[in-house]
């Protein structure tokens, strides 16, 4: 440490890597003294002019303020206030363009000066050495001082640092071309600058203070050396002119030969750096009580006639500075805030001066030419040689273009000070610094989003735990707790326990089962019956059976009395049945029956059964139609109940089997039909099956022995015989319908008279029921015969050899066809008349 101090005091300077030597152009503005400008027409004061949080507004629109009066108050960490640069009225508080390359709007206070420039009450300090550390820090904080040569870091934060400081470095290098604000300030106000240095020494108590000044500022070096003669702990050090020697890390390397670690700050190695203008503002705040409301700004460039340095009030528009210094713009004029290396072009000159504004440059086209189009990198490595931070600018640019932010951080992007040396030496005119700035912003946004997401997750987890805890508490709170026992209940429990103990002590350990057995034995000894007496239960069960039997008989009698519908309903039902049968016949006639001829023969057994059933039904229908006199049903004695039930079951089974056989024949004849015919045929088949079931139920009283004795014939003969029978039945049904239409009235009257004479002989309800059943059977058989005949039309065209074999059978049936037609029609009419008459008589009797 002593060796390092000796080297520093001897004037030893160490070199840093990289650096460039652009034209200085400082003689344009350092030859004249700092000028005072007239008050502008308005002042636009942004409430944030530093790194950190915004201050809290303490003024409002329309309020009159004095020069130096606070406009905001510190509201958070790293927050410093802003003050009124002059006395006047606040005309507006709104968003205005900011001093930034994007010119994004920022909340600003617009003051209209009154021209009096009246100060507020000031509190100067005559003897600062008597002030404590906290007092000095508070004065600096309330004065609104922030770094005036870099990013605008709040000065009070640096002053209140808790780490020990070995070296206090004053950055008076001012290495960027054109800028001479610090140079002229040190020339004219060296004493005040040294007083500011001594105040920081009082606050930080460093081992040594080093003031670094470039060797191109001899007048400033002389002025500072003279002002610091009385203080042995202040060393004025001259450094070579090279850009960017004014960078914080580069200056530390030049003066102390120490390097700030990547991602660290100078305080980590015991060093603190302040700008010349910042130290002058500290001196003004402590000795004069003045807040930071103005600063020295260099106004220069070939388009400025009176280039020089001016005292600019914070919030003064750039246009006012240019006009006061004789601005003569050229076509496509550029105005740069800052120097040519690190400055940025302003989108408008209506932007106000802020605390970090040290230069306004208005060059012409020769002085600062427009950059050409970006070309491909030729990998000359000039950017890497010029980088003062020993980075790889070419590699960083590739990562920035591809947005590989992880690799950018691995290659220490944030060590870049954005000095522009790489872009200055690039032969391809690649704007490297612009890539780095954009990438830094995006990385910071990602990090901020990640922090927000992590905080949100923490809040969510905390909320979830809280809700679960509250739910558990509610559940525990609502759990039923056992009620406190009263003294009486407690006494009862105690008595019961005592009795149990007494019993156990006496040896009486009988269980509940033993006690029950004992009680049963006692009852037996008393003569009580142990076996249950079920006589009463048996009587009640017999009574319930008798009641159920009576109820069934009564219900059957009611169903018999109500089975005969009234005349009108019977007539309507008969008409509907005839219409449905006619419609089904018409639908089935439209189908092409030739398919039956081409169809392949079905299973032998099924065909034989179907033929037998068809022949039996045809014979049965003929026998029913031949009987003109219906007295047979009246005179017939009732058969045995068991036989009738068996016969009914056999009839239902055969009817179902016949329906299945008919279903197997239907698809073969309807394959070539149209979709409409398919649908009609399906409906007709369903109706036929339903009516077949209904006819089978009505035929429960008939004897089905006819089908039992029928022996199956040969397969082909049986099929032909069934087809012929169905065709003949169809013809009989058609002729019966024609006879009904022609002779309906006459035949109905005659048959009604006959029915009256015949029904007069039958007075019992059983005869009425039999007559109704006979009529229903006749109608069902006629409809069923018609449907079967329609479905099997044109089947008669089978092989001639088969016809010869069954010709003998078919001749006898053909002779009976005419008689069967008339008999069927007459029988149907007689049955309908008898049914009507029986219904009338039943209604009259009821």
Coordinates of C-alpha atoms in Angstrom, one line a residue, residues 147 283 307 466 489:
X147 CA -23.8 12.4 -11.0
X283 CA -19.9 22.8 -2.5
X307 CA -19.6 28.3 -29.5
X466 CA -53.0 -19.1 4.2
X489 CA -74.7 -37.3 34.8

